[in-house]
Amino acid sequence: MGESNPSLTRRDRAALLGVRPRTPNQLHEWLRLTLGVEAPRVALLPGSSAAFDYLCHAFFEERGDSPGDCVVWACRGGGKTFYGALATLLDLLFKPGIEVRILGGSAEQSQRMHEHLRRFFERPELSRLLEERVTQRRVRLRSGSVAEILAQSETSVRGCRPQVLRCDEVELFDPEVWRAAQLVARSKRCGPVGVRGRVEAFSTMHRAHGLMAEITGDRGSRRVFRWGVVDALERCAPERACGACALLPECAGRAKAARGHIAVEDALAMKRRSDDASWRSEMLCERPRRDDLVFPEFDRATHVFAHEWPVRSRVEPVERASVVGDGPLVEAGILPASGRGDEERFDGSLLWVCGMDFGFRAPTVVLFAAVDASGVVRVVEERVAREATLEKHIGAMLGSRWPRAAWVGVDPAGNQRSLQSGVSEVTALRRAGLTVRDRRFALEAGLRMVRARLAPASGSPTLFIHERCATLIESLERYHYCADRPDSDAPVKDGADHAVDALRYLVQNLDGVRGEWVGRYV
């Protein structure tokens, strides 16, 4: 992806190798003159990053509030592996003694970044800096800088302490290897540069519930650089008419000023061969494929609201009346004794309900929702807690800022007696004065009821969620079937099921018709 500037002699290029760029402009010129690389400096699409932004982040060791860890989310063929190799080259040249490790989602993927690096060192002015011949796994310089490939295994990852770990095609990683990788990077003084220990991730995003979706969602601890095929296009010929071009919806003529490397003809051919979901996820980097999601109908723009609802009005302090079941909770210190306190008046036409999924090591999830006169459900708050007793959850429901729930929808399995107390969860809820609904439905039947509210066959959606319910929103986006078992209709239990189950129990106890058959054919 570029050749060194032919107007410079080998001696000139060798001299430039010893001149460390101090500013982004100097870095851009250094890359152009010594390597013939002109990394795009301006993103073509709103919300995208330029590839050069990543190189500056990696090279200049930005401090302050900027996180060191980063994610490069780019399209197929968008140059992410090449730019990772280029960042590694810059590290080796200008940060003497640095240790960089390359970890790919597969051995082949690791070799691709290493191959780019090996080709750089085939240049005579760079090869003289090598301490030894470049091997299949390692590049070592006389300055003590070294880059080496790691195997995709916990043992390989845990046994190293590099300053920079570059993880290529993260979407293919074993989750345990990725978790191990978060603990290995170490800061170090490398010549004049203080290098922060950091982990960099490179990948497309294939799945809404995959590893890339997880790490890009955590923007506070990682900086995300994203670009799609339009940002990586080469300059489009002036004589090519935009009006008849199949890329017009994405490009809108921007490629006339592009500086990327993907040929327009290649991009057109890829679009012709792709289905819309693959094109949008893997080439435009808009969103991951949703083929195996349980709720592809769920859309934040449609189903999530941010305004305060319902509107409440303050009334004079009143005496809080004791209700049936409060006594034991007051005695246990879970609820306060009756007394004067500020009260809020809610719309009296609303029906208040809860959905609850029992857990202990896995989280217990309680959803607080209101149903208006037209039947629209709005989930206004969630409670998600691990290793908390049922009594604490009951106290949270009875003492919440929302009106007392008319009923709580729960898993019918909650009727089983506890081996420790001899009392079931359902019985404990009822003893506390809560009305419990535990209608039994097949899993898929309950999911259909949720889908019917998210995207009814006619009319508008009738299920909305407040933005503060972050766990429920993320769970609806991630809850998925097993991609490797297309014949299975059982969603994967990988953590997203708990909040969704609480929602399912709420909806099926609100909308369900008794008597639905839930057995199976023999």
Short mmCIF file of C-alpha atoms in Angstrom, two decimals:
data_model
loop_
_atom_site.label_atom_id
_atom_site.label_comp_id
_atom_site.label_asym_id
_atom_site.label_seq_id
_atom_site.Cartn_x
_atom_site.Cartn_y
_atom_site.Cartn_z
CA MET A 1 0.00 0.00 0.00
CA GLY A 2 2.54 2.55 -1.21
CA GLU A 3 6.15 2.81 -2.32
CA SER A 4 8.84 5.13 -1.01
CA ASN A 5 9.19 8.50 -2.75
CA PRO A 6 11.36 7.96 -5.87
CA SER A 7 12.60 11.57 -5.75
CA LEU A 8 14.58 10.77 -2.60
CA THR A 9 17.86 8.86 -2.66
CA ARG A 10 18.39 5.84 -0.45
CA ARG A 11 20.71 7.96 1.67
CA ASP A 12 18.00 10.61 2.11
CA ARG A 13 15.48 8.00 3.20
CA ALA A 14 18.00 6.45 5.59
CA ALA A 15 18.63 9.87 7.11
CA LEU A 16 14.90 10.46 7.55
CA LEU A 17 14.62 7.22 9.51
CA GLY A 18 16.51 8.86 12.35
CA VAL A 19 14.28 11.93 12.47
CA ARG A 20 11.41 11.40 14.88
CA PRO A 21 8.21 13.21 13.81
CA ARG A 22 7.05 15.65 16.46
CA THR A 23 3.68 16.71 15.05
CA PRO A 24 0.90 15.06 13.01
CA ASN A 25 1.97 17.07 9.95
CA GLN A 26 5.55 15.84 10.30
CA LEU A 27 4.34 12.26 10.74
CA HIS A 28 2.21 12.46 7.59
CA GLU A 29 5.15 13.80 5.57
CA TRP A 30 7.52 11.22 7.06
CA LEU A 31 5.23 8.39 5.96
CA ARG A 32 4.83 9.88 2.49
CA LEU A 33 8.53 10.49 1.89
CA THR A 34 10.04 7.35 3.41
CA LEU A 35 7.34 4.75 2.73
CA GLY A 36 5.12 6.32 0.08
CA VAL A 37 2.09 5.96 2.38
CA GLU A 38 -0.53 8.72 2.37
CA ALA A 39 -2.96 7.71 5.07
CA PRO A 40 -6.32 9.51 4.72
CA ARG A 41 -6.43 12.47 7.08
CA VAL A 42 -10.08 13.41 6.63
CA ALA A 43 -13.05 11.07 7.06
CA LEU A 44 -15.52 11.28 4.19
CA LEU A 45 -18.65 10.33 6.14
CA PRO A 46 -20.08 11.96 9.28
CA GLY A 47 -19.26 9.91 12.37
CA SER A 48 -16.31 8.14 10.73
CA SER A 49 -12.63 8.40 11.64
CA ALA A 50 -9.67 8.87 9.32
CA ALA A 51 -7.07 6.10 9.35
CA PHE A 52 -4.42 8.72 10.16
CA ASP A 53 -6.27 9.54 13.39
CA TYR A 54 -5.47 6.03 14.63
CA LEU A 55 -1.80 6.33 13.64
CA CYS A 56 -1.49 9.58 15.58
CA HIS A 57 -3.16 8.02 18.63
CA ALA A 58 -0.77 5.05 18.57
CA PHE A 59 2.41 7.01 17.83
CA PHE A 60 2.16 10.13 19.95
CA GLU A 61 1.18 8.38 23.20
CA GLU A 62 -1.61 10.83 23.99
CA ARG A 63 -2.03 11.52 27.68
CA GLY A 64 -4.60 13.28 29.80
CA ASP A 65 -8.11 11.90 29.76
CA SER A 66 -7.67 10.09 26.45
CA PRO A 67 -7.70 6.30 26.96
CA GLY A 68 -4.66 4.41 25.70
CA ASP A 69 -6.61 1.30 24.69
CA CYS A 70 -8.39 1.63 21.37
CA VAL A 71 -10.55 -0.20 18.86
CA VAL A 72 -10.15 0.02 15.08
CA TRP A 73 -13.53 -0.96 13.62
CA ALA A 74 -13.20 -0.98 9.85
CA CYS A 75 -14.64 -2.64 6.78
CA ARG A 76 -13.25 -5.69 5.04
CA GLY A 77 -10.25 -4.63 3.01
CA GLY A 78 -10.26 -1.26 4.76
CA GLY A 79 -6.58 -1.45 5.68
CA LYS A 80 -6.92 -2.04 9.42
CA THR A 81 -4.29 -4.83 9.44
CA PHE A 82 -1.92 -2.73 7.30
CA TYR A 83 -2.26 0.28 9.61
CA GLY A 84 -1.68 -1.95 12.62
CA ALA A 85 1.57 -3.11 11.02
CA LEU A 86 2.48 0.48 10.17
CA ALA A 87 1.90 1.56 13.79
CA THR A 88 4.12 -1.36 14.87
CA LEU A 89 6.87 -0.21 12.51
CA LEU A 90 6.75 3.30 13.96
CA ASP A 91 6.91 1.88 17.49
CA LEU A 92 9.96 -0.24 16.67
CA LEU A 93 11.82 2.65 15.00
CA PHE A 94 11.17 5.48 17.44
CA LYS A 95 10.62 3.79 20.81
CA PRO A 96 13.83 1.82 21.42
CA GLY A 97 13.40 -1.25 23.58
CA ILE A 98 9.64 -1.47 23.09
CA GLU A 99 7.97 -4.88 23.02
CA VAL A 100 4.97 -5.30 20.73
CA ARG A 101 2.96 -8.51 20.51
CA ILE A 102 0.58 -9.39 17.66
CA LEU A 103 -2.35 -11.65 18.49
CA GLY A 104 -4.73 -12.66 15.71
CA GLY A 105 -8.11 -14.32 15.81
CA SER A 106 -6.34 -17.14 13.95
CA ALA A 107 -2.72 -18.00 13.13
CA GLU A 108 -3.36 -16.86 9.56
CA GLN A 109 -4.64 -13.48 10.73
CA SER A 110 -1.56 -12.94 12.92
CA GLN A 111 0.65 -13.75 9.94
CA ARG A 112 -1.05 -11.11 7.80
CA MET A 113 0.01 -8.25 10.06
CA HIS A 114 3.45 -9.80 10.43
CA GLU A 115 3.75 -10.12 6.64
CA HIS A 116 3.11 -6.41 6.18
CA LEU A 117 5.81 -5.73 8.77
CA ARG A 118 8.24 -8.12 7.08
CA ARG A 119 7.79 -6.35 3.75
CA PHE A 120 8.66 -3.01 5.32
CA PHE A 121 11.97 -4.46 6.47
CA GLU A 122 12.79 -5.74 2.98
CA ARG A 123 13.67 -2.14 2.14
CA PRO A 124 17.48 -1.72 2.28
CA GLU A 125 17.34 1.39 4.50
CA LEU A 126 15.25 -0.53 7.03
CA SER A 127 16.89 -3.94 6.80
CA ARG A 128 20.17 -2.52 8.14
CA LEU A 129 18.41 -1.82 11.44
CA LEU A 130 17.68 -5.51 12.05
CA GLU A 131 19.59 -7.43 14.67
CA GLU A 132 18.70 -10.74 13.04
CA ARG A 133 16.86 -12.03 10.01
CA VAL A 134 13.11 -11.63 10.22
CA THR A 135 11.57 -14.98 11.17
CA GLN A 136 8.03 -16.28 10.80
CA ARG A 137 7.22 -15.04 14.29
CA ARG A 138 9.58 -12.20 15.23
CA VAL A 139 11.20 -8.93 14.16
CA ARG A 140 14.07 -7.75 16.36
CA LEU A 141 16.02 -4.51 15.92
CA ARG A 142 19.49 -3.57 17.12
CA SER A 143 17.87 -0.97 19.36
CA GLY A 144 16.28 -3.76 21.39
CA SER A 145 12.79 -3.19 19.96
CA VAL A 146 10.94 -6.39 19.13
CA ALA A 147 7.62 -7.41 17.62
CA GLU A 148 6.44 -11.00 17.95
CA ILE A 149 3.40 -13.10 17.10
CA LEU A 150 1.48 -14.83 19.89
CA ALA A 151 -0.57 -18.00 19.61
CA GLN A 152 -4.34 -17.75 20.21
CA SER A 153 -4.17 -19.39 23.64
CA GLU A 154 -4.38 -18.30 27.26
CA THR A 155 -0.95 -19.79 27.99
CA SER A 156 0.71 -17.78 25.24
CA VAL A 157 -1.00 -14.55 26.24
CA ARG A 158 -0.49 -14.86 29.99
CA GLY A 159 3.23 -15.49 29.56
CA CYS A 160 4.12 -12.10 28.06
CA ARG A 161 4.44 -8.52 29.30
CA PRO A 162 4.56 -6.26 26.22
CA GLN A 163 3.98 -2.53 26.14
CA VAL A 164 1.55 -2.87 23.22
CA LEU A 165 -0.68 -5.82 22.39
CA ARG A 166 -2.32 -5.55 18.95
CA CYS A 167 -5.24 -7.93 18.56
CA ASP A 168 -6.33 -8.48 14.96
CA GLU A 169 -9.82 -9.72 13.98
CA VAL A 170 -11.07 -9.65 17.55
CA GLU A 171 -14.52 -10.88 16.51
CA LEU A 172 -12.93 -14.34 16.05
CA PHE A 173 -11.24 -14.40 19.48
CA ASP A 174 -11.92 -16.96 22.16
CA PRO A 175 -13.53 -14.82 24.92
CA GLU A 176 -11.25 -16.35 27.56
CA VAL A 177 -8.16 -15.39 25.53
CA TRP A 178 -9.50 -11.84 25.18
CA ARG A 179 -10.08 -11.58 28.93
CA ALA A 180 -6.55 -12.84 29.59
CA ALA A 181 -5.19 -10.27 27.13
CA GLN A 182 -6.54 -7.39 29.25
CA LEU A 183 -4.01 -8.12 32.01
CA VAL A 184 -0.69 -8.33 30.16
CA ALA A 185 0.26 -4.84 28.89
CA ARG A 186 2.88 -2.93 30.94
CA SER A 187 4.09 0.67 30.68
CA LYS A 188 7.79 1.32 30.10
CA ARG A 189 10.26 4.09 29.30
CA CYS A 190 11.46 3.44 25.76
CA GLY A 191 14.26 5.88 25.00
CA PRO A 192 12.77 9.39 25.09
CA VAL A 193 9.20 8.12 25.09
CA GLY A 194 7.08 6.97 28.03
CA VAL A 195 4.97 4.21 26.50
CA ARG A 196 1.64 3.42 28.13
CA GLY A 197 0.78 -0.24 28.38
CA ARG A 198 -2.20 -0.69 26.10
CA VAL A 199 -4.33 -3.17 24.19
CA GLU A 200 -5.48 -2.35 20.66
CA ALA A 201 -8.27 -4.25 18.91
CA PHE A 202 -8.81 -4.45 15.13
CA SER A 203 -11.85 -6.04 13.51
CA THR A 204 -14.98 -5.86 11.49
CA MET A 205 -18.18 -6.38 13.48
CA HIS A 206 -20.16 -9.44 12.39
CA ARG A 207 -22.55 -10.06 15.26
CA ALA A 208 -24.75 -7.84 17.40
CA HIS A 209 -23.90 -10.07 20.37
CA GLY A 210 -20.20 -10.62 19.59
CA LEU A 211 -17.02 -9.49 21.27
CA MET A 212 -16.66 -6.39 19.09
CA ALA A 213 -20.14 -5.21 20.01
CA GLU A 214 -19.19 -5.60 23.67
CA ILE A 215 -15.91 -3.69 23.54
CA THR A 216 -17.07 -0.90 21.24
CA GLY A 217 -19.98 -0.29 23.59
CA ASP A 218 -17.56 0.54 26.39
CA ARG A 219 -16.53 3.93 25.02
CA GLY A 220 -15.26 5.27 28.33
CA SER A 221 -12.25 2.95 28.53
CA ARG A 222 -11.38 2.59 24.81
CA ARG A 223 -11.15 5.07 22.00
CA VAL A 224 -12.98 3.85 18.90
CA PHE A 225 -11.80 4.55 15.36
CA ARG A 226 -14.36 3.52 12.75
CA TRP A 227 -14.33 3.75 8.98
CA GLY A 228 -16.22 2.02 6.19
CA VAL A 229 -15.69 1.34 2.52
CA VAL A 230 -16.56 4.91 1.45
CA ASP A 231 -13.85 6.33 3.73
CA ALA A 232 -11.34 3.90 2.19
CA LEU A 233 -12.18 4.55 -1.47
CA GLU A 234 -9.57 5.76 -3.92
CA ARG A 235 -10.23 9.03 -5.73
CA CYS A 236 -13.10 8.59 -8.17
CA ALA A 237 -12.34 9.62 -11.75
CA PRO A 238 -13.87 13.01 -12.69
CA GLU A 239 -15.44 11.53 -15.80
CA ARG A 240 -17.45 8.94 -13.86
CA ALA A 241 -21.03 10.16 -13.54
CA CYS A 242 -22.45 10.01 -10.02
CA GLY A 243 -26.08 9.76 -11.05
CA ALA A 244 -25.84 6.23 -12.45
CA CYS A 245 -23.39 4.90 -9.83
CA ALA A 246 -24.63 2.17 -7.46
CA LEU A 247 -22.50 3.71 -4.68
CA LEU A 248 -24.31 7.05 -4.84
CA PRO A 249 -26.55 6.34 -1.77
CA GLU A 250 -23.46 5.79 0.39
CA CYS A 251 -20.92 8.04 -1.31
CA ALA A 252 -23.01 11.02 -2.44
CA GLY A 253 -20.10 12.14 -4.61
CA ARG A 254 -17.58 12.30 -1.76
CA ALA A 255 -15.17 9.90 -3.47
CA LYS A 256 -14.26 12.68 -5.92
CA ALA A 257 -12.06 13.97 -3.09
CA ALA A 258 -11.09 10.60 -1.61
CA ARG A 259 -7.52 9.52 -0.84
CA GLY A 260 -7.99 5.86 0.07
CA HIS A 261 -6.89 2.61 -1.55
CA ILE A 262 -10.02 0.59 -2.46
CA ALA A 263 -10.78 0.85 -6.17
CA VAL A 264 -14.24 2.14 -6.98
CA GLU A 265 -14.78 -0.75 -9.40
CA ASP A 266 -13.93 -3.23 -6.63
CA ALA A 267 -16.40 -1.57 -4.25
CA LEU A 268 -19.11 -1.71 -6.91
CA ALA A 269 -18.44 -5.40 -7.53
CA MET A 270 -18.56 -6.18 -3.79
CA LYS A 271 -21.89 -4.40 -3.44
CA ARG A 272 -23.34 -6.36 -6.37
CA ARG A 273 -22.30 -9.63 -4.75
CA SER A 274 -23.51 -8.79 -1.23
CA ASP A 275 -26.85 -8.98 0.50
CA ASP A 276 -27.98 -5.78 2.18
CA ALA A 277 -27.29 -6.99 5.75
CA SER A 278 -23.71 -8.05 4.96
CA TRP A 279 -23.01 -4.87 3.01
CA ARG A 280 -24.23 -2.66 5.84
CA SER A 281 -22.44 -4.53 8.61
CA GLU A 282 -19.14 -5.56 7.02
CA MET A 283 -18.56 -2.81 4.45
CA LEU A 284 -20.40 0.28 5.71
CA CYS A 285 -19.79 -0.59 9.40
CA GLU A 286 -23.25 0.70 10.26
CA ARG A 287 -24.42 -2.12 12.47
CA PRO A 288 -23.75 -5.85 12.87
CA ARG A 289 -25.85 -8.50 11.19
CA ARG A 290 -29.09 -9.28 13.01
CA ASP A 291 -29.88 -12.66 11.43
CA ASP A 292 -29.65 -14.69 14.64
CA LEU A 293 -31.06 -12.10 17.05
CA VAL A 294 -34.15 -13.04 19.00
CA PHE A 295 -35.50 -9.49 18.70
CA PRO A 296 -34.33 -7.99 15.40
CA GLU A 297 -37.39 -5.73 15.68
CA PHE A 298 -35.91 -3.86 18.65
CA ASP A 299 -34.53 -0.45 17.71
CA ARG A 300 -33.31 2.15 20.18
CA ALA A 301 -34.52 4.97 17.98
CA THR A 302 -38.06 3.56 18.12
CA HIS A 303 -38.43 1.80 21.45
CA VAL A 304 -36.28 3.81 23.89
CA PHE A 305 -37.44 7.12 25.39
CA ALA A 306 -35.53 9.64 27.50
CA HIS A 307 -38.13 12.07 28.81
CA GLU A 308 -39.52 11.73 32.33
CA TRP A 309 -42.72 9.76 32.31
CA PRO A 310 -45.31 9.72 33.76
CA VAL A 311 -45.73 13.34 34.82
CA ARG A 312 -46.05 13.52 38.61
CA SER A 313 -47.37 16.23 40.88
CA ARG A 314 -46.42 16.85 44.50
CA VAL A 315 -49.07 16.74 47.22
CA GLU A 316 -49.03 17.55 50.89
CA PRO A 317 -47.14 15.10 53.16
CA VAL A 318 -49.43 12.36 54.39
CA GLU A 319 -49.27 9.48 56.79
CA ARG A 320 -48.02 6.35 54.97
CA ALA A 321 -50.54 3.63 55.68
CA SER A 322 -49.28 0.19 56.59
CA VAL A 323 -50.33 -2.54 54.18
CA VAL A 324 -50.78 -6.24 54.61
CA GLY A 325 -47.41 -7.92 54.72
CA ASP A 326 -45.38 -4.85 55.76
CA GLY A 327 -45.08 -5.88 59.38
CA PRO A 328 -42.34 -8.51 59.10
CA LEU A 329 -40.41 -6.31 56.66
CA VAL A 330 -40.56 -3.32 59.01
CA GLU A 331 -39.40 -5.49 61.91
CA ALA A 332 -36.51 -6.77 59.79
CA GLY A 333 -35.47 -3.24 58.90
CA ILE A 334 -36.20 -3.72 55.21
CA LEU A 335 -38.99 -1.12 55.14
CA PRO A 336 -39.29 2.01 57.30
CA ALA A 337 -42.08 2.23 59.83
CA SER A 338 -45.21 4.16 58.89
CA GLY A 339 -44.68 7.89 59.15
CA ARG A 340 -45.02 11.22 57.45
CA GLY A 341 -43.26 11.73 54.14
CA ASP A 342 -43.49 13.43 50.80
CA GLU A 343 -45.88 11.73 48.41
CA GLU A 344 -46.28 12.06 44.65
CA ARG A 345 -49.51 11.79 42.70
CA PHE A 346 -49.45 9.65 39.56
CA ASP A 347 -52.02 9.37 36.80
CA GLY A 348 -54.72 7.24 38.35
CA SER A 349 -55.55 5.54 35.03
CA LEU A 350 -52.18 3.77 34.88
CA LEU A 351 -51.82 0.11 35.80
CA TRP A 352 -48.48 -0.49 37.55
CA VAL A 353 -46.88 -3.94 37.19
CA CYS A 354 -43.52 -5.64 37.66
CA GLY A 355 -41.65 -8.43 35.92
CA MET A 356 -39.10 -10.45 37.89
CA ASP A 357 -36.46 -13.05 37.05
CA PHE A 358 -35.07 -14.83 40.12
CA GLY A 359 -31.33 -15.26 40.57
CA PHE A 360 -28.53 -15.17 43.11
CA ARG A 361 -25.14 -15.79 41.50
CA ALA A 362 -26.80 -14.79 38.26
CA PRO A 363 -28.51 -11.43 38.71
CA THR A 364 -32.04 -11.00 39.90
CA VAL A 365 -33.83 -8.55 37.59
CA VAL A 366 -36.93 -6.57 38.54
CA LEU A 367 -38.63 -4.33 35.97
CA PHE A 368 -41.06 -1.57 36.97
CA ALA A 369 -43.61 -0.71 34.27
CA ALA A 370 -46.84 1.17 33.72
CA VAL A 371 -49.64 0.28 31.34
CA ASP A 372 -51.75 3.18 30.08
CA ALA A 373 -55.40 3.17 29.12
CA SER A 374 -54.56 2.28 25.49
CA GLY A 375 -52.56 -0.77 26.57
CA VAL A 376 -49.09 0.68 25.90
CA VAL A 377 -46.41 -0.65 28.28
CA ARG A 378 -43.58 1.62 29.39
CA VAL A 379 -40.75 0.12 31.43
CA VAL A 380 -39.57 3.01 33.56
CA GLU A 381 -36.90 1.45 35.79
CA GLU A 382 -34.90 -1.72 36.37
CA ARG A 383 -33.27 -3.29 39.39
CA VAL A 384 -30.36 -5.63 38.61
CA ALA A 385 -28.51 -7.14 41.57
CA ARG A 386 -26.34 -10.19 42.23
CA GLU A 387 -26.06 -12.15 45.47
CA ALA A 388 -28.87 -10.26 47.19
CA THR A 389 -31.52 -12.02 49.25
CA LEU A 390 -35.13 -12.17 48.13
CA GLU A 391 -36.10 -10.05 51.14
CA LYS A 392 -33.95 -7.19 49.80
CA HIS A 393 -35.61 -7.41 46.42
CA ILE A 394 -39.04 -7.38 48.06
CA GLY A 395 -38.03 -4.35 50.08
CA ALA A 396 -36.87 -2.59 46.93
CA MET A 397 -40.23 -3.25 45.23
CA LEU A 398 -42.33 -2.17 48.20
CA GLY A 399 -40.18 0.86 48.91
CA SER A 400 -39.66 2.05 45.34
CA ARG A 401 -40.57 5.54 44.18
CA TRP A 402 -43.21 4.04 41.89
CA PRO A 403 -46.77 3.11 42.94
CA ARG A 404 -47.33 -0.34 44.38
CA ALA A 405 -47.51 -2.92 41.57
CA ALA A 406 -50.93 -4.47 40.97
CA TRP A 407 -49.05 -7.72 40.39
CA VAL A 408 -45.60 -9.16 39.76
CA GLY A 409 -45.08 -11.51 36.79
CA VAL A 410 -42.58 -14.27 37.62
CA ASP A 411 -41.17 -17.56 36.40
CA PRO A 412 -43.51 -20.46 37.32
CA ALA A 413 -40.40 -22.29 38.54
CA GLY A 414 -40.49 -19.87 41.47
CA ASN A 415 -43.14 -22.10 43.04
CA GLN A 416 -40.52 -24.69 43.93
CA ARG A 417 -39.63 -24.76 47.60
CA SER A 418 -36.20 -23.60 48.65
CA LEU A 419 -34.02 -26.35 50.15
CA GLN A 420 -32.78 -23.89 52.79
CA SER A 421 -36.02 -22.19 53.91
CA GLY A 422 -38.66 -24.62 52.72
CA VAL A 423 -40.54 -21.63 51.28
CA SER A 424 -40.78 -20.86 47.57
CA GLU A 425 -39.98 -17.44 46.08
CA VAL A 426 -43.61 -17.04 45.03
CA THR A 427 -44.82 -17.77 48.56
CA ALA A 428 -42.35 -15.25 50.00
CA LEU A 429 -43.60 -12.57 47.61
CA ARG A 430 -47.21 -13.26 48.53
CA ARG A 431 -46.45 -13.23 52.26
CA ALA A 432 -45.01 -9.73 51.74
CA GLY A 433 -48.34 -8.57 50.39
CA LEU A 434 -47.49 -8.72 46.70
CA THR A 435 -49.87 -10.23 44.18
CA VAL A 436 -48.05 -12.74 41.97
CA ARG A 437 -48.88 -13.95 38.48
CA ASP A 438 -47.02 -17.01 37.27
CA ARG A 439 -48.76 -18.10 34.09
CA ARG A 440 -46.93 -20.90 32.33
CA PHE A 441 -46.13 -20.51 28.62
CA ALA A 442 -43.67 -22.10 26.24
CA LEU A 443 -40.54 -19.97 25.84
CA GLU A 444 -41.18 -19.21 22.17
CA ALA A 445 -44.80 -18.26 22.92
CA GLY A 446 -43.64 -15.68 25.46
CA LEU A 447 -41.05 -14.31 23.02
CA ARG A 448 -43.75 -13.94 20.35
CA MET A 449 -45.79 -11.82 22.75
CA VAL A 450 -42.82 -9.47 23.28
CA ARG A 451 -42.22 -9.29 19.52
CA ALA A 452 -45.90 -8.49 18.95
CA ARG A 453 -45.52 -5.43 21.14
CA LEU A 454 -42.22 -4.33 19.59
CA ALA A 455 -43.49 -4.65 16.02
CA PRO A 456 -47.21 -5.44 15.74
CA ALA A 457 -48.59 -6.61 12.41
CA SER A 458 -50.69 -3.46 12.29
CA GLY A 459 -50.46 -0.24 14.22
CA SER A 460 -47.66 1.27 16.25
CA PRO A 461 -45.37 -0.41 18.84
CA THR A 462 -46.88 -0.85 22.30
CA LEU A 463 -43.71 -1.47 24.31
CA PHE A 464 -41.24 1.27 25.23
CA ILE A 465 -38.27 1.38 27.62
CA HIS A 466 -36.71 4.30 29.44
CA GLU A 467 -33.05 4.90 28.64
CA ARG A 468 -32.10 4.40 32.29
CA CYS A 469 -32.87 0.67 31.86
CA ALA A 470 -29.45 0.06 30.33
CA THR A 471 -29.25 -3.66 31.11
CA LEU A 472 -32.63 -4.42 29.55
CA ILE A 473 -31.84 -2.37 26.43
CA GLU A 474 -28.48 -4.08 25.93
CA SER A 475 -30.03 -7.49 26.57
CA LEU A 476 -32.71 -6.97 23.92
CA GLU A 477 -29.97 -6.03 21.46
CA ARG A 478 -27.75 -9.01 22.31
CA TYR A 479 -30.18 -11.86 23.03
CA HIS A 480 -29.54 -14.36 20.25
CA TYR A 481 -29.91 -17.86 18.91
CA CYS A 482 -26.84 -20.07 18.40
CA ALA A 483 -25.36 -19.16 15.00
CA ASP A 484 -23.81 -22.63 14.71
CA ARG A 485 -27.15 -24.40 15.28
CA PRO A 486 -29.70 -22.99 12.83
CA ASP A 487 -32.07 -25.85 13.68
CA SER A 488 -32.30 -24.78 17.35
CA ASP A 489 -35.04 -22.42 18.54
CA ALA A 490 -33.53 -22.05 22.04
CA PRO A 491 -31.78 -18.69 22.65
CA VAL A 492 -28.25 -18.77 24.04
CA LYS A 493 -27.97 -18.26 27.79
CA ASP A 494 -24.93 -15.99 27.96
CA GLY A 495 -26.17 -13.31 30.34
CA ALA A 496 -28.63 -11.41 28.16
CA ASP A 497 -31.44 -13.80 29.08
CA HIS A 498 -32.07 -12.55 32.64
CA ALA A 499 -33.44 -9.09 31.84
CA VAL A 500 -35.30 -10.44 28.81
CA ASP A 501 -36.91 -13.14 30.95
CA ALA A 502 -38.13 -10.52 33.42
CA LEU A 503 -39.70 -8.64 30.51
CA ARG A 504 -41.18 -11.84 29.09
CA TYR A 505 -42.82 -12.74 32.42
CA LEU A 506 -44.29 -9.25 32.60
CA VAL A 507 -45.69 -9.31 29.05
CA GLN A 508 -47.00 -12.87 29.05
CA ASN A 509 -48.82 -12.34 32.32
CA LEU A 510 -50.33 -9.16 30.91
CA ASP A 511 -51.23 -10.40 27.42
CA GLY A 512 -51.28 -14.18 27.68
CA VAL A 513 -54.40 -16.30 27.37
CA ARG A 514 -54.67 -19.14 29.82
CA GLY A 515 -54.70 -22.65 28.47
CA GLU A 516 -52.01 -22.40 25.79
CA TRP A 517 -50.51 -25.83 25.29
CA VAL A 518 -46.89 -26.00 26.43
CA GLY A 519 -46.07 -29.68 26.14
CA ARG A 520 -44.07 -31.28 23.36
CA TYR A 521 -44.71 -33.94 20.79
CA VAL A 522 -43.47 -37.43 21.67
#
